[in-house]
Coordinates of C-alpha atoms in Angstrom, one line a residue:
M1 CA 41.5 -10.2 76.9
S2 CA 45.1 -9.1 77.1
K3 CA 46.8 -7.9 80.3
E4 CA 46.6 -4.2 79.4
S5 CA 43.0 -4.3 78.2
I6 CA 40.3 -2.7 80.3
L7 CA 36.6 -3.8 80.4
L8 CA 34.4 -0.7 79.9
S9 CA 30.7 -0.5 80.8
I10 CA 28.6 0.9 77.9
Q11 CA 26.7 4.0 79.0
R12 CA 25.1 5.2 75.8
V13 CA 25.2 4.5 72.1
V14 CA 25.3 8.0 70.6
G15 CA 25.2 6.9 66.9
N16 CA 26.5 4.3 64.5
N17 CA 30.1 5.2 65.2
I18 CA 30.1 6.7 68.7
V19 CA 29.8 5.0 72.1
M20 CA 30.0 6.5 75.6
A21 CA 31.6 4.1 78.1
F22 CA 32.8 4.1 81.7
D23 CA 35.7 2.4 83.5
E24 CA 34.3 1.5 86.9
S25 CA 37.8 0.8 88.3
T26 CA 39.0 4.4 87.8
D27 CA 35.7 6.4 87.4
I28 CA 36.9 7.6 84.0
E29 CA 34.4 8.2 81.2
Y30 CA 35.4 7.6 77.6
V31 CA 34.1 8.3 74.1
L32 CA 34.8 5.4 71.8
L33 CA 35.0 5.9 68.0
G34 CA 34.9 3.3 65.3
K35 CA 33.1 2.5 62.1
G36 CA 29.9 0.7 63.0
L37 CA 30.9 0.5 66.7
G38 CA 27.6 2.0 67.9
F39 CA 25.6 -0.3 65.9
A40 CA 27.6 -3.3 67.2
A41 CA 27.3 -2.1 70.8
K42 CA 23.5 -1.9 70.9
N43 CA 23.1 -5.5 72.1
I44 CA 26.0 -5.7 74.6
T45 CA 26.7 -4.0 77.9
T46 CA 30.6 -4.0 78.0
L47 CA 33.5 -3.5 75.6
S48 CA 37.1 -4.4 76.0
T49 CA 39.6 -1.6 75.1
D50 CA 41.5 -4.1 72.9
D51 CA 38.4 -4.7 70.8
D52 CA 39.4 -4.3 67.1
R53 CA 36.3 -2.2 66.3
I54 CA 37.6 0.6 68.5
E55 CA 39.6 3.0 66.4
K56 CA 39.9 5.9 68.8
R57 CA 39.4 6.2 72.6
F58 CA 39.1 9.6 74.3
R59 CA 38.7 10.6 77.8
L60 CA 35.9 13.2 78.1
E61 CA 38.5 15.6 79.4
D62 CA 40.2 15.6 76.0
R63 CA 37.5 17.8 74.5
E64 CA 39.6 19.7 72.0
Q65 CA 41.2 16.5 70.7
L66 CA 37.9 14.7 70.5
M67 CA 36.0 17.5 68.7
N68 CA 38.8 17.8 66.1
H69 CA 38.3 14.2 65.2
P70 CA 36.1 14.0 62.0
S71 CA 34.3 10.9 63.1
F72 CA 32.8 12.8 66.1
F73 CA 30.5 14.7 63.8
E74 CA 29.3 11.8 61.7
D75 CA 26.3 10.9 63.9
I76 CA 25.5 14.3 65.5
D77 CA 23.7 16.9 63.5
H78 CA 25.7 20.1 62.8
K79 CA 22.8 22.3 63.9
A80 CA 22.5 20.4 67.2
M81 CA 26.2 21.0 67.8
E82 CA 25.8 24.7 67.0
I83 CA 22.8 25.3 69.2
S84 CA 24.5 23.3 72.0
D85 CA 27.6 25.6 71.9
Q86 CA 25.3 28.6 72.2
I87 CA 23.5 27.1 75.2
I88 CA 26.7 26.1 76.9
Q89 CA 28.0 29.6 76.5
M90 CA 24.8 30.9 78.1
I91 CA 25.2 28.4 81.0
E92 CA 28.9 29.4 81.6
K93 CA 27.9 33.1 81.6
R94 CA 25.0 32.6 83.9
F95 CA 26.7 30.4 86.5
N96 CA 30.3 31.5 86.0
K97 CA 31.6 28.0 86.7
T98 CA 33.8 25.5 84.9
L99 CA 31.3 23.0 83.4
H100 CA 31.8 19.2 83.4
N101 CA 33.2 18.2 80.0
K102 CA 30.5 15.6 79.5
I103 CA 28.0 18.3 78.6
Y104 CA 29.8 18.9 75.3
L105 CA 28.8 15.5 74.1
A106 CA 25.7 14.8 76.2
L107 CA 23.8 18.0 75.3
P108 CA 24.0 17.8 71.5
S109 CA 23.1 14.1 71.7
H110 CA 20.1 14.9 73.9
I111 CA 18.9 17.8 71.7
Q112 CA 19.2 15.6 68.5
F113 CA 17.1 12.9 70.1
T114 CA 14.5 15.4 71.4
V115 CA 14.1 16.8 67.9
Y116 CA 13.8 13.3 66.5
R117 CA 11.0 12.5 69.0
V118 CA 9.1 15.7 68.2
R119 CA 9.3 15.2 64.4
H120 CA 8.2 11.6 64.8
Q121 CA 5.3 12.7 67.0
M122 CA 6.6 10.8 70.0
E123 CA 5.2 12.1 73.3
I124 CA 7.5 13.9 75.7
T125 CA 6.3 13.8 79.3
N126 CA 8.1 14.6 82.5
P127 CA 6.5 13.3 85.7
F128 CA 9.0 15.3 87.9
L129 CA 8.6 18.7 86.2
Y130 CA 7.3 20.4 89.3
E131 CA 9.9 19.0 91.6
T132 CA 12.6 20.1 89.1
Q133 CA 11.2 23.6 89.0
V134 CA 11.2 23.9 92.8
C135 CA 14.6 22.3 93.4
F136 CA 16.6 23.9 90.5
P137 CA 14.9 27.3 89.9
Q138 CA 18.0 29.0 88.3
E139 CA 18.8 26.0 86.1
Y140 CA 15.2 25.7 85.1
E141 CA 15.1 29.4 84.0
V142 CA 18.1 28.8 81.8
A143 CA 16.5 25.6 80.5
L144 CA 13.4 27.5 79.4
Q145 CA 15.6 29.9 77.4
A146 CA 17.5 26.9 75.9
L147 CA 14.2 25.3 75.0
Q148 CA 13.1 28.4 73.0
M149 CA 16.5 28.5 71.2
I150 CA 16.1 24.8 70.2
C151 CA 12.5 25.5 69.0
R152 CA 13.6 28.4 66.9
A153 CA 16.7 26.6 65.5
F154 CA 14.7 23.6 64.3
D155 CA 11.4 25.3 63.7
I156 CA 9.4 23.0 65.9
T157 CA 7.3 23.2 69.1
I158 CA 8.6 21.3 72.1
P159 CA 6.5 20.9 75.3
E160 CA 7.7 22.5 78.5
D161 CA 8.2 19.1 80.0
E162 CA 11.5 19.0 78.0
A163 CA 12.7 22.0 80.0
G164 CA 12.8 19.7 83.0
F165 CA 15.2 17.3 81.2
L166 CA 17.4 20.2 80.0
T167 CA 17.5 21.3 83.6
Y168 CA 19.1 18.0 84.6
H169 CA 21.9 18.5 82.0
I170 CA 22.5 22.1 83.1
H171 CA 22.7 21.2 86.8
S172 CA 24.8 18.2 86.1
A173 CA 27.3 20.3 84.2
V174 CA 27.4 23.0 86.9
S175 CA 27.5 20.6 89.9
H176 CA 29.3 17.7 88.3
V177 CA 26.6 15.3 89.5
P178 CA 25.7 12.8 86.7
V179 CA 22.4 13.2 85.0
G180 CA 21.4 9.7 85.9
Q181 CA 21.9 10.5 89.6
L182 CA 19.7 13.6 89.3
V183 CA 16.9 11.5 87.7
K184 CA 17.2 9.1 90.6
M185 CA 17.0 11.9 93.1
S186 CA 13.9 13.3 91.4
T187 CA 12.2 10.0 91.7
L188 CA 13.3 9.6 95.3
L189 CA 11.9 13.0 96.2
G190 CA 8.4 11.9 95.2
K191 CA 8.8 8.6 97.2
L192 CA 10.0 10.4 100.3
Q193 CA 7.1 12.9 100.2
A194 CA 4.7 10.0 99.8
M195 CA 6.2 8.3 102.8
I196 CA 5.8 11.4 105.0
E197 CA 2.2 11.9 103.8
Q198 CA 1.3 8.2 104.5
E199 CA 3.0 8.1 107.9
K200 CA 1.4 11.3 109.2
Q201 CA -1.9 10.9 107.3
I202 CA -1.5 14.4 105.7
T203 CA -1.4 15.7 102.1
F204 CA 0.8 18.5 100.9
Q205 CA -0.8 20.9 98.4
Q206 CA 1.5 21.2 95.4
G207 CA 3.1 24.6 95.5
S208 CA 2.4 25.2 99.2
M209 CA 5.1 26.7 101.4
N210 CA 5.4 23.4 103.4
Q211 CA 5.8 21.3 100.2
V212 CA 8.3 23.7 98.7
R213 CA 10.4 23.8 101.9
L214 CA 10.3 20.0 102.1
M215 CA 11.5 19.6 98.5
I216 CA 14.3 22.1 98.9
H217 CA 15.5 20.6 102.1
L218 CA 15.5 17.1 100.7
R219 CA 17.2 18.2 97.5
F220 CA 20.1 19.7 99.4
S221 CA 20.3 16.8 101.7
L222 CA 20.4 14.3 98.8
E223 CA 23.1 16.4 97.1
R224 CA 25.3 16.5 100.2
I225 CA 24.9 12.7 100.5
V226 CA 25.7 12.0 96.9
Q227 CA 28.7 14.4 96.8
G228 CA 30.0 13.4 100.2
S229 CA 30.0 17.0 101.4
L230 CA 28.4 16.2 104.7
V231 CA 28.1 18.6 107.8
E232 CA 28.8 17.5 111.3
N233 CA 25.7 17.5 113.6
L234 CA 26.7 18.2 117.2
L235 CA 23.2 17.7 118.7
I236 CA 22.7 14.0 117.7
Q237 CA 21.8 12.7 121.2
P238 CA 19.4 15.5 122.2
I239 CA 17.7 15.3 118.8
R240 CA 17.2 11.5 119.2
E241 CA 15.7 12.0 122.7
Q242 CA 13.5 15.1 122.1
Y243 CA 12.1 14.3 118.7
A244 CA 11.8 10.5 118.9
E245 CA 8.7 10.2 116.7
E246 CA 10.3 12.2 113.9
Y247 CA 13.6 10.4 114.4
I248 CA 11.9 7.0 113.7
L249 CA 10.4 8.4 110.5
A250 CA 13.8 9.9 109.4
N251 CA 15.3 6.4 109.8
K252 CA 12.6 4.9 107.7
M253 CA 13.4 7.5 105.0
K254 CA 17.1 6.8 105.4
I255 CA 16.6 3.1 104.5
V256 CA 14.8 4.1 101.3
M257 CA 17.5 6.7 100.4
E258 CA 20.3 4.2 101.0
K259 CA 18.7 1.6 98.8
E260 CA 17.9 4.1 96.0
L261 CA 21.2 5.9 95.9
N262 CA 23.4 2.9 96.9
V263 CA 25.2 5.0 99.6
S264 CA 25.6 5.0 103.3
I265 CA 23.9 7.9 105.1
P266 CA 25.5 9.0 108.4
E267 CA 23.7 9.7 111.6
D268 CA 24.4 13.4 111.3
E269 CA 22.3 13.7 108.2
V270 CA 19.5 11.6 109.7
C271 CA 19.3 14.0 112.7
F272 CA 19.2 17.0 110.4
L273 CA 16.3 15.4 108.6
T274 CA 14.6 14.7 112.0
M275 CA 14.8 18.4 112.9
H276 CA 13.4 19.4 109.6
L277 CA 10.5 17.0 110.0
Y278 CA 9.8 18.4 113.5
R279 CA 9.6 21.9 112.2
L280 CA 7.6 20.8 109.2
F281 CA 4.9 19.1 111.3
R282 CA 4.7 22.0 113.7
T283 CA 3.9 24.5 110.9
Y284 CA 1.9 22.2 108.7
Q285 CA -1.5 23.5 107.7
P286 CA -3.9 21.5 105.5

């Protein structure tokens, strides 16, 4: 490997000629184009930028240049691209925010794979559908509309579970949180609820006010942690002393969150969680 070359981590093989890759040293995402490159990358985890098979390398920010390149369309169905543009316009109008550039490639790729699964009678199930509905209600509403658009465009029936996966893409584009991180967070929400139920020997009824409040609080807490947008807690010491039992549970949850998200969680956030647990247990009704 030459001095100027960079080792990129392969994120996804989009098609025979397109690979999505990531430079961990700079946090830059790339789209790599090359004849047969995707096929060759299926059995490896990294690619060097000086690999002869790479004909073009684009940062995801270079959307206009990327989409003008003819090789970009070779592996993605034109109809998937067309319906993706319509959905993206709908998202931009609904949230009035600048979307992350990754959605321009990730969404048509996802739609194409979904259509493939339906047409080949492959089951689509989403174990976190309810949590997704509760935590991202606005995005989920848009996802349901997007799902109907896809069904009409391809003349197929897609289960509602798919709306949950589309919600991830929508929220990721709006919040700039990677889809993979959102999937981790959904899994983590279930684990944290199970921890609370086991610790306190209680069971939250799905859809109950207590469960909804818990999901929403944990969702915003996890997003603050992942995005690093933390809030100072000026009552750390009183909270530790007055709510000792809840503080112990919050610290157990902290250990799980740090392991799952690979981040460090400050004491301020642990104490916010402690307060929420205290209010939760005071108002809990079986």
